[in-house]
Every structure is written in structure tokens, then in C-alpha cells.
């Protein structure tokens, strides 16, 4: 993986936007209008350049709060027909990143995403956050007229990015410094397994909580089709032997406290009280018979407490490989 893996602010928003549009059929974009919605999150601060935005020179752990609310209108040509798409997109979430500054040529970044830490330079960071200078397809889809990006420093421990399209605010990304330590010590994660080493971690634990909602209206030759796609994603990560282990929970809607049944495919679900579960670690293996990702086939997940920045619960699952795993997790990544 490249540095794109840790660009949580940019990648999360653009990846979901691209996925939403691709799911609609792909093709040539002819955007008619992009407007902002009711974007929340903290505002304010002193406007600075992208070069001044470089908080990588501060060793520590940072919370990233993302808030996107946008309406996108565009045409897609395929098979000699033109389909008009109207997409209302909402993305809200919180995650964490650790930063260990060595010098301007060596900054070690770790995300709560299951991937190894990565070494960057401070110039890499500025380049990665220069949205308006990027020629990536995602920017064209998200704002074909050209994204305006404003950078702010609110304090030494609070930075903010503001995304503007056609004079409308599409989103805010706020970064808050949680501690001066580059270590993740934000919760607990434990499990018992029949086939793999058990886990009981209270150090190095992190988590993320993301929610997305896309309402899509497609008009083709006067025929209107509407669809709605929502998802909640919760990730918990901890050290595991010489590597990491991640618990990934995917829900087909927003969630509250309660018990959710494990299911393979959301399309087969009779209710929204379901969850897809995966445990991932290179310590599990890396072959078809001994995979690094253990997907659950049945079981349950109980969410005992949940907020935008804190989640706790338990799980009891059976995997495709025939293993039975039960455990618990909690994290709090609030400022």
C-alpha cells in the first residue's frame, strides 16, 4: 500500500463518492450541479496554506472527524441513452492516526485500518492534502468544476480542512490532538479462538466509527428509479504477536445498542438487525486454506454502548474455516 492508505480525510470521502457513482453504472460525467448540505462539525480558525498545515512535525495521536453532506447531480451516457443521477451523500465518522516525527525526511504514520505503519516525508504530506492540485478521477466526480480547499489552524492541537464546490460547503475534516504519545492506548480488545492464539490487549488498541448514507434517484427516458444505501463501519485494532489484528464490523444501516445476527450477504437479510464480521491478521496465514481474513458465517454481535467516538460490545462467531471465536472490545477516541 502507498501513502493513500493513511490519507483518511481525503481517501474516505472520495473513495465513498467514487464507489457510489460506480455502483450507479459508471460512464462519462456531465455534472450539472453540486451543492452542499447541512454540514456540521467544528468551524473557525485562521486560514493557512497547505504547507503551513503540516502538523506531522508534532509527535502524537490525532483524532480525525469527518463530516460530508453533499448533493451531486450528473448525467451518465451508456448504450446510446443518457441517465440523469441525483445523489444525496452523507458521510460522518471518527478515526485516529498516530504520528512519530523523526525529521522532515522521516515521519512514521500508523492508522487504525489493519495496514502496517508507513514512513513519509513532510513534503509527502503536503502533496497528499493538496486536493485542488490532484488530477485523480475522484476529484472530478466529487466536484467536476474544481474543488476549493481551505486549510485552517484553530490551535496547535486542532487543524481543519474545508471542502468547497461552487461556493457551497461540502464537508469539514477536523483533526484533534489526543495525546503527545504516538501509541494507540484507546481501549481494549480480547478474544478466545480454537485455532489461533488468544488475545487480551489493553495497550495499542484503537478504533474507528464511520457512517454513510446515499440516496440515489436515476431518471432514464422519463422512468425514475430510486435507491438508498446506508452503512455503518466499526473497526477495532490491537497488536497481535509481531503484527496486528483487526475486527471489522459492517452494518447495513445506522445502529444503536442491541444484538445483531451475523450474516454473509446483506441482500439475504430479512431485517436491518444484521452484521458482517471479519477478523484480519497476517498472523492467521495467507493461503486459501489458511487465510489472513477470517469471515464469520454465523453468530452474533452485541453493541452495549455506542457514540460517535466510543463503542463497546461483545461477539461470538463461527468462521468459514470452522473456527469458533468469542470476545469483547471497547474504544474511546474522543477529544
XYZ file of C-alpha atoms in Angstrom:
335
model
C 0.000 0.000 0.000
C 1.079 3.544 -0.701
C 0.585 6.680 1.337
C -3.004 6.722 0.089
C -3.795 4.200 2.809
C -3.324 6.696 5.609
C -4.915 9.704 3.928
C -8.028 9.211 5.995
C -9.610 12.557 5.322
C -9.178 12.579 1.580
C -9.461 8.898 0.817
C -12.540 8.176 2.908
C -14.668 10.855 1.291
C -13.504 10.411 -2.270
C -13.481 6.626 -2.174
C -17.062 6.501 -0.997
C -18.108 9.071 -3.581
C -16.424 7.084 -6.345
C -17.980 3.854 -5.117
C -21.419 5.433 -5.050
C -21.119 6.703 -8.580
C -19.570 3.500 -9.905
C -22.396 1.472 -8.425
C -24.781 3.608 -10.452
C -23.280 2.406 -13.696
C -20.184 4.452 -14.452
C -19.642 6.289 -17.723
C -18.955 9.849 -18.752
C -19.795 12.503 -16.193
C -21.548 15.703 -17.270
C -22.162 17.387 -13.976
C -24.970 19.892 -13.818
C -24.888 20.920 -10.172
C -23.104 20.177 -6.922
C -24.343 21.736 -3.700
C -23.526 21.427 -0.058
C -25.899 20.214 2.594
C -26.179 20.822 6.313
C -22.527 20.255 7.120
C -21.783 20.110 10.812
C -18.541 19.802 12.719
C -16.369 22.458 14.285
C -15.562 25.568 12.256
C -13.399 28.613 12.752
C -9.659 29.042 12.859
C -7.042 31.036 10.967
C -6.735 30.289 7.263
C -3.299 28.979 6.271
C -1.588 27.429 3.240
C -1.327 23.682 2.686
C 2.395 23.940 3.507
C 1.581 25.522 6.877
C -0.981 22.811 7.537
C 1.818 20.334 8.170
C 1.067 19.060 11.672
C 3.228 15.979 11.024
C 6.004 17.765 12.861
C 4.147 17.011 16.095
C 4.552 13.524 17.504
C 1.259 12.341 18.917
C -2.088 10.668 18.363
C -4.735 12.536 16.389
C -8.484 12.095 16.109
C -9.902 12.721 12.645
C -13.538 13.843 12.481
C -15.121 13.773 9.025
C -18.416 15.439 8.089
C -19.586 15.388 4.447
C -23.051 16.445 3.244
C -23.377 16.959 -0.497
C -25.894 16.781 -3.324
C -24.432 15.711 -6.664
C -26.264 15.888 -9.977
C -24.759 14.412 -13.140
C -25.503 12.618 -16.405
C -24.118 9.258 -17.481
C -24.135 8.098 -21.120
C -24.303 4.389 -21.875
C -25.810 2.276 -24.672
C -26.932 5.352 -26.559
C -29.007 6.562 -23.619
C -28.455 9.250 -21.026
C -29.293 8.623 -17.390
C -29.641 11.551 -15.011
C -28.406 10.882 -11.475
C -29.258 12.823 -8.345
C -27.259 11.673 -5.314
C -27.599 12.958 -1.772
C -24.481 11.837 0.069
C -23.772 11.975 3.798
C -20.571 10.682 5.396
C -19.772 11.102 9.079
C -17.104 9.401 11.087
C -14.215 9.418 13.510
C -10.897 7.626 13.379
C -7.364 8.034 14.702
C -3.834 8.323 13.335
C -0.550 8.195 15.211
C 2.370 10.367 14.141
C 6.013 9.816 15.129
C 8.135 12.710 13.856
C 11.808 11.828 13.360
C 12.826 14.585 10.938
C 11.414 16.162 7.786
C 12.509 13.115 5.785
C 11.129 10.526 8.177
C 7.675 10.707 9.698
C 6.155 7.386 10.750
C 2.372 7.174 10.341
C 0.039 4.467 11.653
C -3.693 4.279 11.042
C -6.374 2.222 12.702
C -7.029 0.289 9.481
C -5.165 -3.017 9.725
C -2.333 -1.925 7.447
C 1.320 -1.574 8.515
C 2.731 1.770 9.570
C 4.261 3.886 6.823
C 7.167 6.287 6.581
C 6.570 9.614 4.823
C 8.308 12.922 4.442
C 6.629 16.158 5.479
C 6.511 17.175 1.800
C 4.653 13.935 1.018
C 2.027 15.029 3.483
C 1.523 18.455 1.899
C 1.305 16.863 -1.551
C -1.268 14.337 -0.332
C -3.548 17.023 1.052
C -3.385 19.325 -1.981
C -6.861 18.351 -3.209
C -7.074 21.129 -5.751
C -3.799 20.107 -7.423
C -4.823 16.487 -7.877
C -5.890 15.033 -11.214
C -7.436 11.933 -9.618
C -10.760 10.853 -11.070
C -12.260 11.084 -7.599
C -11.897 14.849 -7.524
C -13.624 15.145 -10.909
C -16.523 13.056 -9.658
C -16.761 14.842 -6.334
C -16.538 18.341 -7.808
C -16.011 18.482 -11.601
C -15.919 22.287 -11.593
C -12.835 22.168 -9.362
C -12.614 21.663 -5.634
C -11.765 24.665 -3.483
C -9.928 23.584 -0.349
C -9.351 25.830 2.630
C -6.899 24.961 5.401
C -7.193 26.304 8.947
C -5.291 26.165 12.195
C -7.580 26.559 15.188
C -4.830 25.835 17.733
C -1.613 23.838 17.935
C -3.817 20.836 18.716
C -6.658 21.457 16.252
C -6.458 21.699 12.458
C -9.304 21.843 9.953
C -9.868 21.280 6.209
C -12.905 22.750 4.474
C -14.092 21.494 1.061
C -15.957 23.954 -1.176
C -17.635 23.270 -4.536
C -19.403 26.028 -6.463
C -19.466 28.246 -3.346
C -21.158 25.523 -1.271
C -19.507 23.786 1.665
C -19.396 20.038 1.004
C -17.539 18.994 4.108
C -15.191 19.586 7.001
C -12.338 17.491 8.336
C -11.211 18.324 11.874
C -8.033 16.899 13.371
C -7.654 16.997 17.166
C -4.542 16.032 19.062
C -5.436 13.419 21.681
C -2.003 12.927 23.244
C 1.714 13.604 22.825
C 2.329 9.867 22.518
C 2.351 8.080 19.152
C 0.966 4.930 20.778
C -2.646 3.818 20.484
C -3.903 3.291 24.042
C -7.555 3.950 23.479
C -9.399 0.804 24.547
C -9.333 -2.966 24.968
C -9.745 -5.955 22.658
C -9.777 -9.633 23.581
C -10.887 -12.938 22.087
C -10.631 -16.688 22.510
C -10.047 -18.914 19.478
C -9.944 -22.654 18.950
C -7.378 -22.457 16.137
C -5.310 -19.335 16.809
C -3.591 -17.601 19.698
C -5.921 -15.843 22.116
C -5.792 -12.081 22.546
C -6.063 -9.902 25.639
C -4.942 -6.400 24.696
C -5.252 -3.220 26.723
C -2.275 -1.429 25.123
C -2.025 -0.370 21.496
C -5.794 -0.574 20.923
C -7.607 1.855 18.619
C -10.936 2.079 16.832
C -12.987 3.908 14.225
C -16.704 4.523 13.665
C -17.963 5.575 10.220
C -21.464 6.094 8.821
C -22.504 6.765 5.229
C -25.864 7.296 3.558
C -26.524 7.753 -0.159
C -29.960 8.374 -1.651
C -29.880 7.978 -5.424
C -32.522 8.903 -7.999
C -31.943 7.791 -11.615
C -34.076 9.132 -14.459
C -33.819 7.444 -17.889
C -36.276 8.200 -20.692
C -38.759 9.516 -18.162
C -38.504 6.403 -15.985
C -37.493 7.092 -12.390
C -35.739 4.621 -10.099
C -34.821 5.373 -6.510
C -32.436 3.563 -4.189
C -30.894 4.131 -0.803
C -27.638 2.729 0.555
C -26.598 3.153 4.173
C -23.753 1.580 6.077
C -22.076 1.705 9.465
C -18.491 0.507 9.789
C -16.742 -0.168 13.098
C -13.097 -1.228 13.256
C -11.104 -2.255 16.317
C -7.360 -2.926 16.090
C -4.732 -4.224 18.505
C -1.193 -5.657 18.495
C -1.156 -9.413 17.874
C 2.149 -11.229 18.165
C 4.573 -9.486 15.820
C 1.784 -7.891 13.812
C -1.764 -6.527 14.205
C -5.280 -7.923 14.288
C -8.399 -6.036 13.216
C -12.054 -6.713 13.929
C -14.218 -5.241 11.169
C -17.973 -4.912 11.657
C -20.229 -3.771 8.808
C -23.902 -2.946 9.352
C -26.418 -2.111 6.573
C -27.807 0.903 8.443
C -27.161 3.183 11.406
C -27.050 1.264 14.674
C -27.916 1.530 18.351
C -27.267 -0.756 21.303
C -28.571 -4.292 20.884
C -27.742 -7.696 19.421
C -27.152 -8.238 15.701
C -27.157 -11.558 13.862
C -24.143 -12.411 11.715
C -24.980 -12.797 8.013
C -22.932 -13.427 4.878
C -24.835 -11.206 2.459
C -26.989 -8.216 3.374
C -29.212 -8.865 0.339
C -30.435 -12.033 2.043
C -31.357 -10.303 5.298
C -34.953 -10.127 6.487
C -34.206 -7.192 8.799
C -31.612 -4.494 9.461
C -30.513 -6.160 12.717
C -27.637 -7.938 10.991
C -23.876 -7.555 10.767
C -20.987 -8.764 8.636
C -17.908 -9.715 10.686
C -14.288 -10.211 9.684
C -11.132 -10.757 11.725
C -7.980 -9.932 9.780
C -4.322 -10.521 10.603
C -1.278 -11.714 8.702
C -0.667 -13.958 11.726
C -3.641 -16.077 10.635
C -1.942 -17.045 7.393
C -2.176 -16.038 3.752
C -3.321 -19.029 1.696
C -6.796 -20.203 0.598
C -6.740 -22.955 3.211
C -5.206 -20.712 5.862
C -6.496 -17.196 5.064
C -5.404 -13.948 6.665
C -9.045 -12.836 6.772
C -11.500 -14.869 8.822
C -15.071 -14.138 7.706
C -17.910 -15.109 10.007
C -20.691 -17.377 8.741
C -22.918 -17.244 11.796
C -23.085 -15.928 15.339
C -23.936 -12.602 16.903
C -22.517 -9.211 17.880
C -23.861 -7.238 20.821
C -23.296 -3.483 20.955
C -23.521 -2.471 24.613
C -22.651 1.230 24.197
C -22.152 3.467 21.184
C -21.492 7.105 20.342
C -19.710 8.906 17.517
C -16.339 8.293 19.176
C -16.811 5.392 21.607
C -18.071 1.845 21.085
C -18.092 -1.284 23.254
C -19.530 -4.737 22.779
C -19.049 -8.491 22.525
C -19.066 -11.062 19.731
C -19.464 -14.821 19.339
C -18.873 -16.098 15.806
C -18.146 -19.164 13.691
C -15.838 -18.651 10.678
C -15.581 -20.167 7.198
C -12.512 -22.062 8.374
C -14.521 -23.804 11.106
C -13.110 -21.815 13.999
C -15.261 -20.535 16.858
C -14.208 -17.180 18.285
C -15.734 -15.114 21.071
C -14.502 -11.889 22.556
C -15.089 -8.289 23.594
C -13.953 -4.848 22.510
C -14.136 -1.200 23.531
C -12.577 2.067 22.449
C -12.937 5.771 23.121
C -11.258 8.147 20.679
C -12.937 11.335 21.867
C -11.079 14.580 22.381
